């Protein structure tokens, strides 16, 4: 996955009602999100690269590498009451999947049933929106998506640091086979390209709660 | 000139629907979602709603008049209709659906039939008004795009 700044978050919206899909799509687009809508939980799982039948086979990984989603999904917003797989069922499947469980899930419902809300939140839903969903509700989505993006980018920059470190080590070993790796900060080395350097510099920063890219904060 | 008049007509028409309780605040939210990038949004959503509503009400009437009424199917239908009504701001229709749901809960078949008649009637009224609304929206849009075309023609002419 490239760390090129992709300033629009991508939301997958799941709802069996055509009107509600139109509405949520418009609301999300106005809020500057990229949107994909599907009309069922099973289609959502398909889009996410998770095939239901794979889960029944213990030997096959639940997401085979070839099926890995090409498009990153930063948040899933789903209706609760749907024929077949309910929003709650979908939430459970997502949280049970090792590849998908970090994607924040939001549940929407036309009915204000406290036990239902509690159940969803306990199962890992980030928010529960009462329908009809308002534009102001969607303002609550960005923090959840940014949390995940920071987490993912932390993981990525950690991986890059490890790769960089081993590359530098092997470079040094070629130049000076005897001396140990000196603990100089990477800025004094010559990292191959600016992107990686930036990631490494930020990786060294003690404050990891800052959003990683400035572009994100401009998304209103 | 014609544009302003049409816009005023549309505003007054929508206001009358609010006054009669046919529409509620949710419809204002929908109006806010229409802009130059999506100039057809209101008409699209209303059309989807009407198609959905007609289908469901037909089904409701069919299921209700069957020998063995399938209440779970009816409940699922009216739940859908209530949801759509709520999403589009169809206030009276939404309330009528709630009344039908109540009649289901009470297992009151007579009450169900009565409530269904009210739903059918409410939708007839609403559907008619929505049709007028869509026509006004379309006329406004036609004038606007005409003006835009003429505007660019004038610019081209003056250069």
Coordinates of C-alpha atoms in Angstrom, one line a residue:
Chain A
X1 CA 0.0 0.0 0.0
X2 CA 1.5 3.3 -1.0
X3 CA 1.7 6.1 1.5
X4 CA 0.9 8.7 -1.1
X5 CA -1.5 11.2 0.5
X6 CA -5.1 10.2 -0.5
X7 CA -7.0 13.0 0.9
X8 CA -10.6 11.6 0.6
X9 CA -11.8 9.0 3.0
X10 CA -13.7 6.1 1.4
X11 CA -17.0 5.1 3.0
X12 CA -18.9 1.9 2.2
X13 CA -22.6 2.5 2.8
X14 CA -25.0 -0.5 3.1
X15 CA -28.8 -0.1 3.0
X16 CA -31.5 -2.1 1.3
X17 CA -33.7 1.0 0.8
X18 CA -33.0 2.9 -2.5
X19 CA -34.1 6.2 -1.1
X20 CA -31.8 5.8 2.0
X21 CA -28.9 4.9 -0.2
X22 CA -29.4 8.0 -2.4
X23 CA -29.6 10.1 0.7
X24 CA -26.6 8.7 2.5
X25 CA -24.6 8.9 -0.7
X26 CA -25.4 12.6 -1.1
X27 CA -24.7 13.4 2.5
X28 CA -21.4 11.6 2.4
X29 CA -20.3 13.3 -0.9
X30 CA -21.2 16.7 0.5
X31 CA -19.1 15.9 3.5
X32 CA -16.2 15.2 1.0
X33 CA -16.1 11.5 1.3
X34 CA -15.7 9.0 -1.5
X35 CA -18.7 6.7 -1.5
X36 CA -19.6 3.2 -2.5
X37 CA -23.2 2.0 -1.9
X38 CA -24.4 -1.6 -1.8
X39 CA -27.8 -2.9 -1.0
X40 CA -27.0 -5.9 1.2
X41 CA -24.6 -7.2 3.8
X42 CA -23.4 -10.0 1.6
X43 CA -22.6 -7.5 -1.2
X44 CA -20.7 -5.5 1.3
X45 CA -18.6 -8.5 2.3
X46 CA -18.0 -9.2 -1.3
X47 CA -16.8 -5.7 -1.9
X48 CA -14.6 -5.9 1.1
X49 CA -13.0 -9.0 -0.3
X50 CA -14.4 -11.4 2.3
X51 CA -16.2 -14.4 1.0
X52 CA -18.7 -16.0 3.4
X53 CA -17.9 -19.5 2.2
X54 CA -14.2 -19.1 2.9
X55 CA -15.0 -18.8 6.6
X56 CA -16.4 -22.3 6.8
X57 CA -13.2 -23.8 5.5
X58 CA -10.6 -23.7 8.3
X59 CA -7.7 -24.4 6.0
X60 CA -8.3 -21.6 3.7
X61 CA -7.6 -18.1 5.0
X62 CA -10.7 -16.0 5.3
X63 CA -9.3 -13.5 2.8
X64 CA -7.0 -15.0 0.2
X65 CA -4.2 -12.7 -0.9
X66 CA -5.6 -12.5 -4.4
X67 CA -8.9 -11.3 -3.3
X68 CA -7.5 -8.5 -1.2
X69 CA -9.5 -5.3 -1.8
X70 CA -7.9 -3.0 -4.2
X71 CA -9.8 -0.1 -2.8
X72 CA -9.2 0.9 0.8
X73 CA -12.4 1.4 2.9
X74 CA -12.0 3.7 5.8
X75 CA -15.5 3.3 7.3
X76 CA -18.6 1.2 6.9
X77 CA -22.0 2.6 7.6
X78 CA -24.8 0.2 7.6
X79 CA -28.6 0.0 8.1
X80 CA -29.6 -2.3 11.0
X81 CA -32.8 -3.7 9.5
X82 CA -32.1 -5.5 6.3
X83 CA -33.5 -8.7 4.8
X84 CA -31.1 -11.6 5.0
X85 CA -28.0 -10.4 6.7
X86 CA -28.8 -7.6 9.2
X87 CA -26.5 -4.7 10.0
X88 CA -25.7 -6.4 13.2
X89 CA -24.7 -9.7 11.5
X90 CA -22.5 -7.7 9.1
X91 CA -20.9 -5.9 12.0
X92 CA -20.1 -9.2 13.7
X93 CA -18.6 -10.7 10.5
X94 CA -16.4 -7.7 10.1
X95 CA -15.2 -7.7 13.6
X96 CA -14.5 -11.4 13.4
X97 CA -12.3 -10.9 10.3
X98 CA -8.6 -10.3 11.0
X99 CA -8.3 -8.2 7.8
X100 CA -11.4 -6.1 8.3
X101 CA -11.8 -5.7 12.1
X102 CA -10.0 -2.4 12.2
X103 CA -12.4 -0.7 9.9
X104 CA -14.8 1.4 12.0
X105 CA -18.4 0.5 11.6
X106 CA -21.4 2.7 12.2
X107 CA -25.0 1.4 12.5
X108 CA -28.1 3.3 11.3
X109 CA -31.6 2.5 12.4
X110 CA -35.1 4.1 12.1
X111 CA -35.9 2.7 15.5
X112 CA -34.7 3.9 18.8
X113 CA -34.3 0.7 20.7
X114 CA -31.8 1.1 23.6
X115 CA -31.0 -2.7 23.8
X116 CA -30.3 -2.7 20.1
X117 CA -28.0 0.3 20.4
X118 CA -26.1 -1.3 23.4
X119 CA -25.8 -4.6 21.6
X120 CA -24.3 -2.9 18.5
X121 CA -21.9 -0.7 20.5
X122 CA -20.8 -3.8 22.5
X123 CA -20.1 -5.7 19.4
X124 CA -17.7 -2.9 18.3
X125 CA -19.8 -0.4 16.4
X126 CA -18.3 3.1 16.8
X127 CA -21.6 5.0 16.6
X128 CA -25.3 4.4 16.3
X129 CA -27.2 6.9 14.1
X130 CA -30.9 7.4 14.2
X131 CA -32.6 7.7 10.8
X132 CA -33.1 9.9 9.0
X133 CA -29.4 10.6 9.2
X134 CA -28.4 14.3 9.2
X135 CA -25.4 16.1 7.8
X136 CA -24.3 17.0 11.4
X137 CA -24.2 13.2 12.3
X138 CA -21.6 12.7 9.6
X139 CA -19.3 15.2 11.3
X140 CA -18.8 12.5 14.0
X141 CA -17.3 10.1 11.4
X142 CA -14.0 11.8 10.6
X143 CA -12.3 11.2 14.0
X144 CA -13.0 7.5 13.7
X145 CA -11.5 7.3 10.3
X146 CA -8.5 9.4 11.2
X147 CA -7.8 7.1 14.2
X148 CA -7.6 4.2 11.8
X149 CA -5.5 6.0 9.2
X150 CA -3.0 7.0 11.9
X151 CA -2.9 3.4 13.2
X152 CA -2.4 2.0 9.7
X153 CA 0.3 4.6 8.9
X154 CA 2.1 3.9 12.1
X155 CA 2.2 0.3 11.2
X156 CA 3.4 1.2 7.7
X157 CA 6.1 3.5 8.9
X158 CA 7.2 0.9 11.4
X159 CA 7.6 -1.6 8.6
X160 CA 9.4 1.0 6.5
X161 CA 11.7 1.8 9.4
X162 CA 12.5 -1.8 9.8
X163 CA 13.2 -2.1 6.0
X164 CA 15.3 1.1 6.0
X165 CA 17.2 0.0 9.1
X166 CA 18.2 -3.4 7.5
X167 CA 19.1 -1.7 4.3
X168 CA 21.3 0.8 6.1
X169 CA 22.8 -2.0 8.1
X170 CA 23.7 -3.9 5.0
X171 CA 25.1 -0.7 3.4
X172 CA 27.2 -0.1 6.4
X173 CA 28.4 -3.6 6.6
X174 CA 29.5 -3.3 3.0
X175 CA 31.4 -0.1 3.7
X176 CA 32.8 -1.0 7.1
X177 CA 32.4 -4.7 7.8
X178 CA 33.8 -4.5 11.3
X179 CA 32.2 -1.6 13.0
X180 CA 28.8 -2.0 14.6
X181 CA 25.9 0.1 13.4
X182 CA 26.3 3.5 15.0
X183 CA 23.2 4.9 16.6
X184 CA 23.0 8.0 14.4
X185 CA 19.6 9.3 13.6
X186 CA 18.5 8.4 10.0
X187 CA 18.5 12.1 8.9
X188 CA 22.3 11.9 8.8
X189 CA 22.1 8.9 6.5
X190 CA 20.9 9.4 3.0
X191 CA 17.5 7.8 2.8
X192 CA 16.6 6.7 -0.8
X193 CA 13.6 9.0 -1.2
X194 CA 11.8 11.9 0.5
X195 CA 8.6 10.0 1.3
X196 CA 10.4 7.4 3.3
X197 CA 12.5 10.0 5.0
X198 CA 9.4 11.9 6.0
X199 CA 7.8 8.7 7.4
X200 CA 10.9 7.9 9.4
X201 CA 11.3 11.4 10.8
X202 CA 7.7 11.3 11.9
X203 CA 8.1 7.8 13.1
X204 CA 10.8 9.1 15.5
X205 CA 8.6 11.8 16.7
X206 CA 7.4 11.1 20.2
X207 CA 4.0 12.5 19.6
X208 CA 2.1 9.9 17.6
X209 CA -1.3 11.3 18.2
X210 CA -0.8 14.0 15.5
X211 CA -2.5 13.1 12.2
X212 CA 0.1 11.9 9.8
X213 CA -0.7 14.1 6.8
X214 CA -1.6 17.7 6.7
X215 CA -3.9 17.1 3.8
X216 CA -6.3 15.2 6.0
X217 CA -7.0 18.2 8.2
X218 CA -8.0 20.2 5.2
X219 CA -10.8 17.8 4.4
X220 CA -13.9 19.6 5.8
Chain B
X1 CA -38.6 37.0 -14.8
X2 CA -40.3 33.7 -15.4
X3 CA -37.6 32.0 -13.3
X4 CA -38.4 34.2 -10.3
X5 CA -42.1 33.6 -10.6
X6 CA -41.6 29.8 -10.9
X7 CA -39.3 29.8 -7.8
X8 CA -41.8 31.8 -5.9
X9 CA -44.5 29.4 -6.9
X10 CA -42.5 26.4 -5.8
X11 CA -41.7 28.0 -2.5
X12 CA -45.3 28.7 -1.9
X13 CA -46.4 25.2 -2.9
X14 CA -43.9 23.5 -0.7
X15 CA -45.0 25.8 2.2
X16 CA -48.6 24.8 1.7
X17 CA -47.5 21.1 1.9
X18 CA -45.8 21.9 5.2
X19 CA -48.9 23.8 6.5
X20 CA -51.0 20.8 5.7
X21 CA -48.7 18.5 7.6
X22 CA -47.9 16.6 4.4
X23 CA -44.2 17.4 4.8
X24 CA -41.9 17.9 7.8
X25 CA -38.4 19.2 8.5
X26 CA -36.7 16.2 6.8
X27 CA -37.9 17.6 3.5
X28 CA -35.9 20.7 4.1
X29 CA -32.8 18.6 4.7
X30 CA -33.4 17.0 1.3
X31 CA -33.8 20.4 -0.4
X32 CA -30.5 21.3 1.1
X33 CA -28.8 18.4 -0.7
X34 CA -29.6 19.8 -4.1
X35 CA -27.2 22.1 -5.7
X36 CA -25.6 22.9 -9.1
X37 CA -23.7 19.7 -9.1
X38 CA -26.9 17.7 -8.4
X39 CA -29.7 19.9 -9.8
X40 CA -32.0 16.9 -10.1
X41 CA -31.7 15.5 -6.7
X42 CA -35.1 16.4 -5.3
X43 CA -36.9 15.1 -8.3
X44 CA -34.9 11.9 -8.3
X45 CA -35.5 11.1 -4.6
X46 CA -39.2 11.9 -4.8
X47 CA -39.5 9.7 -7.9
X48 CA -37.8 6.8 -6.2
X49 CA -40.0 7.3 -3.1
X50 CA -43.2 7.2 -5.2
X51 CA -42.2 4.1 -7.1
X52 CA -41.3 2.4 -3.8
X53 CA -44.5 3.6 -2.0
X54 CA -46.8 2.5 -4.9
X55 CA -45.3 -0.9 -5.0
X56 CA -45.6 -1.4 -1.2
X57 CA -49.1 -0.1 -0.9
X58 CA -50.2 -2.4 -3.7
X59 CA -48.6 -5.3 -1.9
X60 CA -50.2 -4.3 1.4
X61 CA -53.6 -4.2 -0.2
X62 CA -53.0 -7.6 -1.8
X63 CA -51.8 -9.3 1.4
X64 CA -54.5 -7.7 3.5
X65 CA -57.3 -9.1 1.4
X66 CA -56.0 -12.6 1.3
X67 CA -57.7 -15.4 3.0
X68 CA -54.8 -16.1 5.3
X69 CA -53.2 -12.8 6.1
X70 CA -49.4 -13.1 6.4
X71 CA -48.8 -10.6 9.2
X72 CA -45.1 -10.8 9.1
X73 CA -45.0 -9.9 5.4
X74 CA -47.4 -7.0 6.2
X75 CA -45.2 -5.8 9.0
X76 CA -42.1 -5.9 6.9
X77 CA -43.9 -3.9 4.2
X78 CA -45.2 -1.2 6.4
X79 CA -41.8 -1.0 8.2
X80 CA -40.3 -0.2 4.8
X81 CA -42.9 2.3 3.9
X82 CA -42.6 4.1 7.2
X83 CA -38.8 4.2 6.8
X84 CA -39.1 5.7 3.3
X85 CA -41.7 8.2 4.4
X86 CA -39.5 9.3 7.3
X87 CA -36.5 9.6 5.0
X88 CA -38.3 11.9 2.6
X89 CA -40.2 13.9 5.2
X90 CA -43.7 12.5 4.3
X91 CA -45.1 13.4 7.7
X92 CA -48.8 12.3 7.5
X93 CA -47.9 9.1 5.6
X94 CA -45.4 8.2 8.3
X95 CA -48.0 8.6 11.0
X96 CA -50.5 6.6 9.0
X97 CA -47.9 3.8 8.8
X98 CA -47.4 4.0 12.6
X99 CA -51.2 3.6 13.0
X100 CA -51.1 0.4 10.9
X101 CA -48.2 -0.9 12.9
X102 CA -50.3 -0.4 16.0
X103 CA -53.2 -2.2 14.6
X104 CA -50.9 -5.1 13.8
X105 CA -49.7 -5.2 17.3
X106 CA -53.3 -5.3 18.6
X107 CA -54.0 -8.1 16.0
X108 CA -56.9 -6.0 15.0
X109 CA -57.8 -7.0 11.5
X110 CA -60.6 -4.4 11.2
X111 CA -58.3 -1.7 12.5
X112 CA -55.6 -2.9 10.0
X113 CA -58.0 -2.5 7.1
X114 CA -59.0 1.0 8.3
X115 CA -55.4 2.0 8.7
X116 CA -54.5 0.7 5.3
X117 CA -57.3 2.7 3.7
X118 CA -55.9 5.8 5.3
X119 CA -52.4 5.0 4.1
X120 CA -53.7 4.6 0.5
X121 CA -55.6 7.8 0.7
X122 CA -52.7 9.7 2.2
X123 CA -50.4 8.5 -0.5
X124 CA -52.9 9.6 -3.2
X125 CA -52.9 13.1 -1.9
X126 CA -49.1 13.2 -1.4
X127 CA -48.4 11.6 -4.7
X128 CA -50.5 14.2 -6.6
X129 CA -48.7 17.0 -4.8
X130 CA -45.3 15.5 -5.4
X131 CA -46.1 15.3 -9.1
X132 CA -46.8 19.1 -9.2
X133 CA -43.6 19.7 -7.2
X134 CA -41.5 17.7 -9.6
X135 CA -43.0 19.6 -12.6
X136 CA -42.1 22.9 -11.0
X137 CA -38.6 21.7 -10.3
X138 CA -38.2 20.5 -13.9
X139 CA -39.5 23.8 -15.3
X140 CA -37.1 25.8 -13.1
X141 CA -34.2 23.6 -14.2
X142 CA -35.1 24.0 -17.9
X143 CA -35.1 27.8 -17.6
X144 CA -31.8 27.7 -15.7
X145 CA -30.0 25.6 -18.2
X146 CA -31.5 27.6 -21.1
X147 CA -30.2 30.8 -19.5
X148 CA -26.8 29.2 -19.0
X149 CA -26.7 28.3 -22.7
X150 CA -27.7 31.8 -23.7
X151 CA -25.2 33.3 -21.4
X152 CA -22.3 31.3 -23.0
X153 CA -23.7 32.3 -26.4
X154 CA -23.5 36.0 -25.5
X155 CA -20.0 35.6 -24.2
X156 CA -18.9 33.8 -27.4
X157 CA -20.6 36.6 -29.4
X158 CA -18.9 39.4 -27.6
X159 CA -15.3 38.0 -28.1

